[in-house]
């Protein structure tokens, strides 16, 4: 049996190559046959630029980290899953000895081994190894495609927890990309009674309404942003989730949030921007960064799917066969504004 893999050979060049079938060497690890994988913005950025911050692709790397699959082999000490189980794969493994891991904030571990982040290979292959405690079993009625989308959904869950979203929260989400849309859906599921999604593309705003937003707003169609938002909502939101990374969105979010509110930065943008610091002080805002997800977020995401509280299938705009993975990336680069989430099948 071979192990075909989608490999970033160099910037702008993706190839399909056979890699050695991974062998279980740690008795707590599991071998998974990958069934579905979503393409993340970071995968595309490595494809187009070869690096993200200090992480640089210096040798061929298997792409992908939003995956689900079937357990096909388990280590001798594994008790949490069995062969045949369908699982969502949490793709970042921290050091078991770091302070961050002990504190329950393992997403901040400086020694994190994260799939498709140099120098670690990703999940776009026939087989992938993961420790048993970083797998979450999928209920029978939750598909592999939904299981792959647990990864970006978990980012939205983590943001909602950081923002302390609960019943009667009023939330504004900037950016209707996959994470923004899912953050809006999670906010609604967590009890927010007003969920506003702000973007510049009407089709994405339409999807926002379908996935749970109570209000949408095209920021290109305004001359007085704050006034229009207050009129639309009947007041100011007390939570901002900024999922675009755009400087203007950060400024607008700080401007419209209610005094004493919470601003969570999820989107990645420029390293440095002009920032309205005085307003943060005057409003006594709580400002938080959001980095991936941590303990319990993956399980909570699967539970949201299990209960039917979030419909992640609404964000899937494109689907490709494994052998057409290179075309999938090319399509995102050429037609990005028309792409929300692309799913790639596992090898047949």
Coordinates of C-alpha atoms in Angstrom, one line a residue:
X1 CA 0.0 0.0 0.0
X2 CA 1.4 3.4 -1.0
X3 CA 1.1 6.8 0.8
X4 CA 0.4 9.4 -1.8
X5 CA 0.9 12.9 -0.4
X6 CA 0.2 16.5 -1.6
X7 CA 3.6 18.2 -1.3
X8 CA 4.6 21.8 -1.6
X9 CA 7.9 21.4 -3.5
X10 CA 8.7 25.1 -3.7
X11 CA 6.7 28.3 -3.9
X12 CA 4.0 27.9 -6.5
X13 CA 4.7 24.3 -7.1
X14 CA 2.6 21.4 -5.7
X15 CA 3.3 17.8 -6.6
X16 CA 1.8 14.5 -5.8
X17 CA 4.5 12.1 -4.5
X18 CA 4.6 8.8 -2.6
X19 CA 5.9 9.1 0.9
X20 CA 6.8 6.2 3.2
X21 CA 3.9 4.8 5.1
X22 CA 4.3 6.2 8.7
X23 CA 4.9 3.6 11.4
X24 CA 3.6 3.8 14.9
X25 CA 6.6 4.1 17.3
X26 CA 4.9 5.6 20.3
X27 CA 2.4 3.2 21.9
X28 CA -0.1 6.0 22.5
X29 CA -0.2 7.0 18.8
X30 CA -2.8 6.1 16.1
X31 CA -2.6 5.7 12.3
X32 CA -5.4 7.4 10.5
X33 CA -6.5 7.0 6.9
X34 CA -7.4 10.5 5.8
X35 CA -10.8 10.9 4.3
X36 CA -11.4 14.7 4.0
X37 CA -9.2 17.8 4.3
X38 CA -10.0 21.5 4.1
X39 CA -7.6 24.0 2.7
X40 CA -6.6 26.7 5.1
X41 CA -5.4 30.2 4.4
X42 CA -2.0 29.2 5.9
X43 CA -1.7 26.4 3.3
X44 CA -2.3 28.9 0.6
X45 CA 0.1 31.4 2.1
X46 CA 2.9 28.9 2.2
X47 CA 2.0 28.0 -1.5
X48 CA 2.2 31.6 -2.6
X49 CA 5.0 33.0 -0.3
X50 CA 6.9 30.1 1.2
X51 CA 6.8 31.5 4.7
X52 CA 4.6 32.9 7.4
X53 CA 6.4 35.1 9.9
X54 CA 9.5 33.1 11.1
X55 CA 8.1 29.8 9.7
X56 CA 9.9 29.2 6.4
X57 CA 9.5 26.2 4.1
X58 CA 13.1 25.1 3.5
X59 CA 12.4 21.6 2.2
X60 CA 9.4 19.9 0.5
X61 CA 6.5 19.8 3.0
X62 CA 3.1 17.9 3.0
X63 CA 0.3 20.4 3.2
X64 CA -3.0 20.3 5.1
X65 CA -4.1 20.3 8.7
X66 CA -7.9 20.4 8.6
X67 CA -8.6 16.7 8.4
X68 CA -10.8 13.8 9.5
X69 CA -10.3 10.1 8.9
X70 CA -10.7 6.5 9.9
X71 CA -8.5 4.8 12.5
X72 CA -6.7 1.9 10.8
X73 CA -4.1 1.0 13.4
X74 CA -3.5 1.8 17.1
X75 CA -0.5 1.6 19.4
X76 CA -0.4 -1.0 22.2
X77 CA -1.4 1.5 25.0
X78 CA -4.3 3.2 23.1
X79 CA -7.6 3.1 24.9
X80 CA -9.5 6.1 23.7
X81 CA -10.2 5.0 20.1
X82 CA -10.3 1.7 18.2
X83 CA -9.8 0.6 14.6
X84 CA -12.7 1.7 12.5
X85 CA -13.5 4.8 14.5
X86 CA -14.2 8.0 12.6
X87 CA -12.3 10.9 14.0
X88 CA -11.5 14.6 13.7
X89 CA -7.8 15.2 14.1
X90 CA -6.5 18.1 16.2
X91 CA -3.3 18.9 14.3
X92 CA -1.1 20.6 16.9
X93 CA 0.9 18.6 19.5
X94 CA 2.5 20.6 22.3
X95 CA 5.4 19.5 24.5
X96 CA 4.1 17.5 27.3
X97 CA 6.6 19.2 29.6
X98 CA 5.9 22.8 28.9
X99 CA 4.4 25.2 31.4
X100 CA 1.8 26.2 28.9
X101 CA 0.7 22.5 28.6
X102 CA 0.5 22.2 32.4
X103 CA -1.6 25.4 32.6
X104 CA -4.1 24.0 30.1
X105 CA -3.1 26.6 27.4
X106 CA -1.2 24.3 25.2
X107 CA -1.9 26.3 22.1
X108 CA 0.7 28.7 23.4
X109 CA 3.4 26.1 23.8
X110 CA 6.6 27.4 22.1
X111 CA 7.5 23.8 21.2
X112 CA 4.3 23.0 19.3
X113 CA 4.5 20.5 16.5
X114 CA 1.8 21.7 14.2
X115 CA 0.8 19.9 10.9
X116 CA 1.9 21.7 7.7
X117 CA 3.9 24.3 9.7
X118 CA 7.7 24.0 8.9
X119 CA 9.4 21.7 9.6
X120 CA 6.4 19.4 10.2
X121 CA 4.5 17.6 7.4
X122 CA 0.7 18.0 7.2
X123 CA -2.3 15.7 6.7
X124 CA -2.9 15.8 2.9
X125 CA -1.8 12.2 2.5
X126 CA -3.2 8.7 2.7
X127 CA -2.0 8.1 6.2
X128 CA -1.2 10.3 9.2
X129 CA -0.1 9.6 12.8
X130 CA -1.6 11.4 15.8
X131 CA -1.6 10.8 19.6
X132 CA -4.9 9.3 20.8
X133 CA -5.7 12.2 23.1
X134 CA -5.7 14.6 20.1
X135 CA -8.5 12.8 18.3
X136 CA -12.2 13.3 18.8
X137 CA -14.6 10.6 17.7
X138 CA -17.3 11.7 15.3
X139 CA -20.9 10.8 15.9
X140 CA -22.4 8.4 13.2
X141 CA -24.5 11.2 11.6
X142 CA -21.6 13.7 11.4
X143 CA -19.8 13.3 8.0
X144 CA -16.1 13.2 7.3
X145 CA -16.5 16.6 5.6
X146 CA -18.0 18.1 8.7
X147 CA -15.2 16.4 10.7
X148 CA -12.6 18.2 8.7
X149 CA -14.2 21.5 9.4
X150 CA -14.0 20.9 13.2
X151 CA -10.5 22.6 12.9
X152 CA -11.7 26.1 11.8
X153 CA -14.9 25.7 13.9
X154 CA -12.7 25.2 17.0
X155 CA -11.1 28.6 16.3
X156 CA -14.6 30.1 16.5
X157 CA -15.3 28.2 19.7
X158 CA -12.1 29.4 21.3
X159 CA -12.9 33.0 20.3
X160 CA -16.4 32.7 21.8
X161 CA -14.9 31.5 25.1
X162 CA -12.3 34.3 25.2
X163 CA -15.1 36.8 24.6
X164 CA -17.4 35.2 27.2
X165 CA -20.3 35.1 24.8
X166 CA -23.5 34.1 26.5
X167 CA -27.2 34.6 26.4
X168 CA -28.1 38.2 25.2
X169 CA -24.6 39.0 24.1
X170 CA -24.5 41.4 21.1
X171 CA -21.7 40.4 18.8
X172 CA -20.2 42.0 15.7
X173 CA -17.9 39.8 13.5
X174 CA -15.6 41.5 11.0
X175 CA -14.8 39.3 8.0
X176 CA -17.0 36.6 6.3
X177 CA -14.3 34.1 5.5
X178 CA -14.5 30.6 7.0
X179 CA -13.4 31.5 10.5
X180 CA -15.6 34.7 10.6
X181 CA -18.6 32.7 9.4
X182 CA -18.0 30.0 11.9
X183 CA -17.4 32.5 14.7
X184 CA -20.8 34.0 13.9
X185 CA -22.4 30.6 14.0
X186 CA -20.8 29.7 17.3
X187 CA -21.8 33.1 18.8
X188 CA -25.4 32.3 18.0
X189 CA -25.1 28.8 19.4
X190 CA -23.6 30.2 22.6
X191 CA -26.6 32.4 23.1
X192 CA -25.9 35.7 21.5
X193 CA -29.2 37.3 20.5
X194 CA -27.7 39.7 18.0
X195 CA -24.9 38.5 15.6
X196 CA -23.8 41.0 13.0
X197 CA -21.4 40.0 10.2
X198 CA -19.5 42.7 8.3
X199 CA -17.8 42.2 4.9
X200 CA -17.5 43.7 1.4
X201 CA -18.8 40.7 -0.6
X202 CA -22.5 40.2 -0.9
X203 CA -22.3 36.4 -1.5
X204 CA -20.4 35.9 1.7
X205 CA -22.8 38.0 3.6
X206 CA -25.6 35.9 2.2
X207 CA -23.9 32.8 3.6
X208 CA -23.5 34.6 6.9
X209 CA -27.3 34.9 7.1
X210 CA -27.7 31.3 6.3
X211 CA -25.3 30.1 9.0
X212 CA -26.8 32.2 11.8
X213 CA -26.1 35.9 11.6
X214 CA -29.1 38.0 12.6
X215 CA -27.7 41.0 10.7
X216 CA -25.2 41.6 7.9
X217 CA -23.6 44.8 6.7
X218 CA -21.6 45.7 3.6
X219 CA -19.0 48.1 4.8
X220 CA -18.4 49.5 1.2
X221 CA -22.0 50.9 1.3
X222 CA -21.6 53.5 4.1
X223 CA -20.4 57.0 4.7
X224 CA -20.9 56.8 8.5
X225 CA -20.0 53.4 9.7
X226 CA -20.7 53.8 13.4
X227 CA -24.0 55.6 13.0
X228 CA -25.2 53.0 10.5
X229 CA -24.3 50.0 12.7
X230 CA -26.0 51.6 15.8
X231 CA -29.1 52.2 13.8
X232 CA -29.0 48.6 12.4
X233 CA -28.6 47.0 15.8
X234 CA -30.5 49.5 17.9
X235 CA -27.3 50.0 20.0
X236 CA -23.6 49.1 20.2
X237 CA -22.4 45.5 20.3
X238 CA -20.6 44.5 23.5
X239 CA -18.4 41.9 21.7
X240 CA -16.2 42.3 18.6
X241 CA -14.6 39.3 16.9
X242 CA -12.2 40.7 14.3
X243 CA -11.6 37.9 11.8
X244 CA -10.3 39.8 8.7
X245 CA -7.0 41.2 9.9
X246 CA -7.6 44.4 8.0
X247 CA -6.5 47.6 9.8
X248 CA -9.7 49.5 9.0
X249 CA -11.7 46.6 10.5
X250 CA -9.7 46.8 13.7
X251 CA -10.3 50.6 13.9
X252 CA -14.0 50.3 13.2
X253 CA -14.4 47.5 15.7
X254 CA -12.8 49.5 18.5
X255 CA -15.0 52.4 17.4
X256 CA -18.4 50.6 17.5
X257 CA -17.9 48.4 20.6
X258 CA -19.8 49.3 23.7
X259 CA -17.8 50.8 26.6
X260 CA -16.6 47.9 28.9
X261 CA -16.9 45.5 26.0
X262 CA -14.5 42.8 24.7
X263 CA -12.5 42.9 21.5
X264 CA -11.0 39.5 20.3
X265 CA -8.5 39.6 17.4
X266 CA -8.7 36.4 15.4
X267 CA -7.6 37.5 11.9
X268 CA -3.9 37.8 10.9
X269 CA -2.9 41.0 9.3
X270 CA 0.1 43.3 9.2
X271 CA 2.6 43.0 11.9
X272 CA 2.1 46.6 12.9
X273 CA -0.8 49.0 12.3
X274 CA -2.1 52.4 13.5
X275 CA -4.1 51.5 16.5
X276 CA -6.8 53.6 18.3
X277 CA -5.2 53.2 21.8
X278 CA -7.0 56.2 23.4
X279 CA -10.4 54.6 22.7
X280 CA -9.4 51.4 24.3
X281 CA -8.5 53.3 27.4
X282 CA -11.5 55.6 27.4
X283 CA -13.9 52.7 26.9
X284 CA -12.0 50.4 29.4
X285 CA -12.1 47.6 26.8
X286 CA -10.8 44.1 27.3
X287 CA -8.5 43.3 24.3
X288 CA -7.6 39.6 23.6
X289 CA -5.6 37.8 21.0
X290 CA -6.9 34.4 19.7
X291 CA -4.4 31.8 18.7
X292 CA -5.9 28.6 17.3
X293 CA -7.7 26.6 20.0
X294 CA -7.0 24.8 23.3
X295 CA -8.2 22.2 25.7
X296 CA -11.9 21.2 25.2
X297 CA -12.4 23.3 22.1
X298 CA -12.3 20.4 19.6
X299 CA -14.7 18.3 21.7
X300 CA -17.1 21.3 22.1
X301 CA -17.0 21.8 18.3
X302 CA -17.9 18.1 17.6
X303 CA -20.7 18.5 20.2
X304 CA -22.1 21.5 18.4
X305 CA -22.2 19.4 15.2
X306 CA -23.7 16.5 17.0
X307 CA -26.5 18.7 18.4
X308 CA -27.1 20.4 15.0
X309 CA -26.4 23.8 16.5
X310 CA -23.9 24.8 13.7
X311 CA -24.1 23.8 10.1
X312 CA -20.5 23.9 8.8
X313 CA -21.5 22.5 5.4
X314 CA -22.8 25.9 4.5
X315 CA -19.2 27.3 4.1
X316 CA -18.0 24.6 1.6
X317 CA -17.9 26.3 -1.8
X318 CA -15.5 23.9 -3.7
X319 CA -14.7 20.2 -3.6
X320 CA -11.8 18.4 -5.3
X321 CA -10.5 14.9 -5.8
X322 CA -7.2 14.2 -4.1
X323 CA -5.4 13.9 -7.5
X324 CA -6.6 17.4 -8.4
X325 CA -5.2 19.1 -5.3
X326 CA -2.9 21.4 -7.3
X327 CA -5.8 22.7 -9.2
X328 CA -7.6 23.4 -6.0
X329 CA -4.8 25.6 -4.8
X330 CA -4.6 27.4 -8.2
X331 CA -8.3 28.1 -8.1
X332 CA -8.1 29.7 -4.7
X333 CA -5.2 31.9 -5.9
X334 CA -7.0 33.0 -9.1
X335 CA -10.6 33.2 -7.8
X336 CA -10.2 33.8 -4.1
X337 CA -13.1 36.1 -3.7
X338 CA -15.4 33.4 -4.9
X339 CA -14.0 30.7 -2.6
X340 CA -15.0 30.2 1.0
X341 CA -13.8 26.7 1.9
X342 CA -12.3 24.1 -0.3
X343 CA -12.4 20.4 0.6
X344 CA -10.1 17.8 -0.8
X345 CA -11.0 14.1 -0.7
X346 CA -8.6 11.6 0.7
X347 CA -6.8 9.2 -1.7
X348 CA -8.9 6.4 -3.2

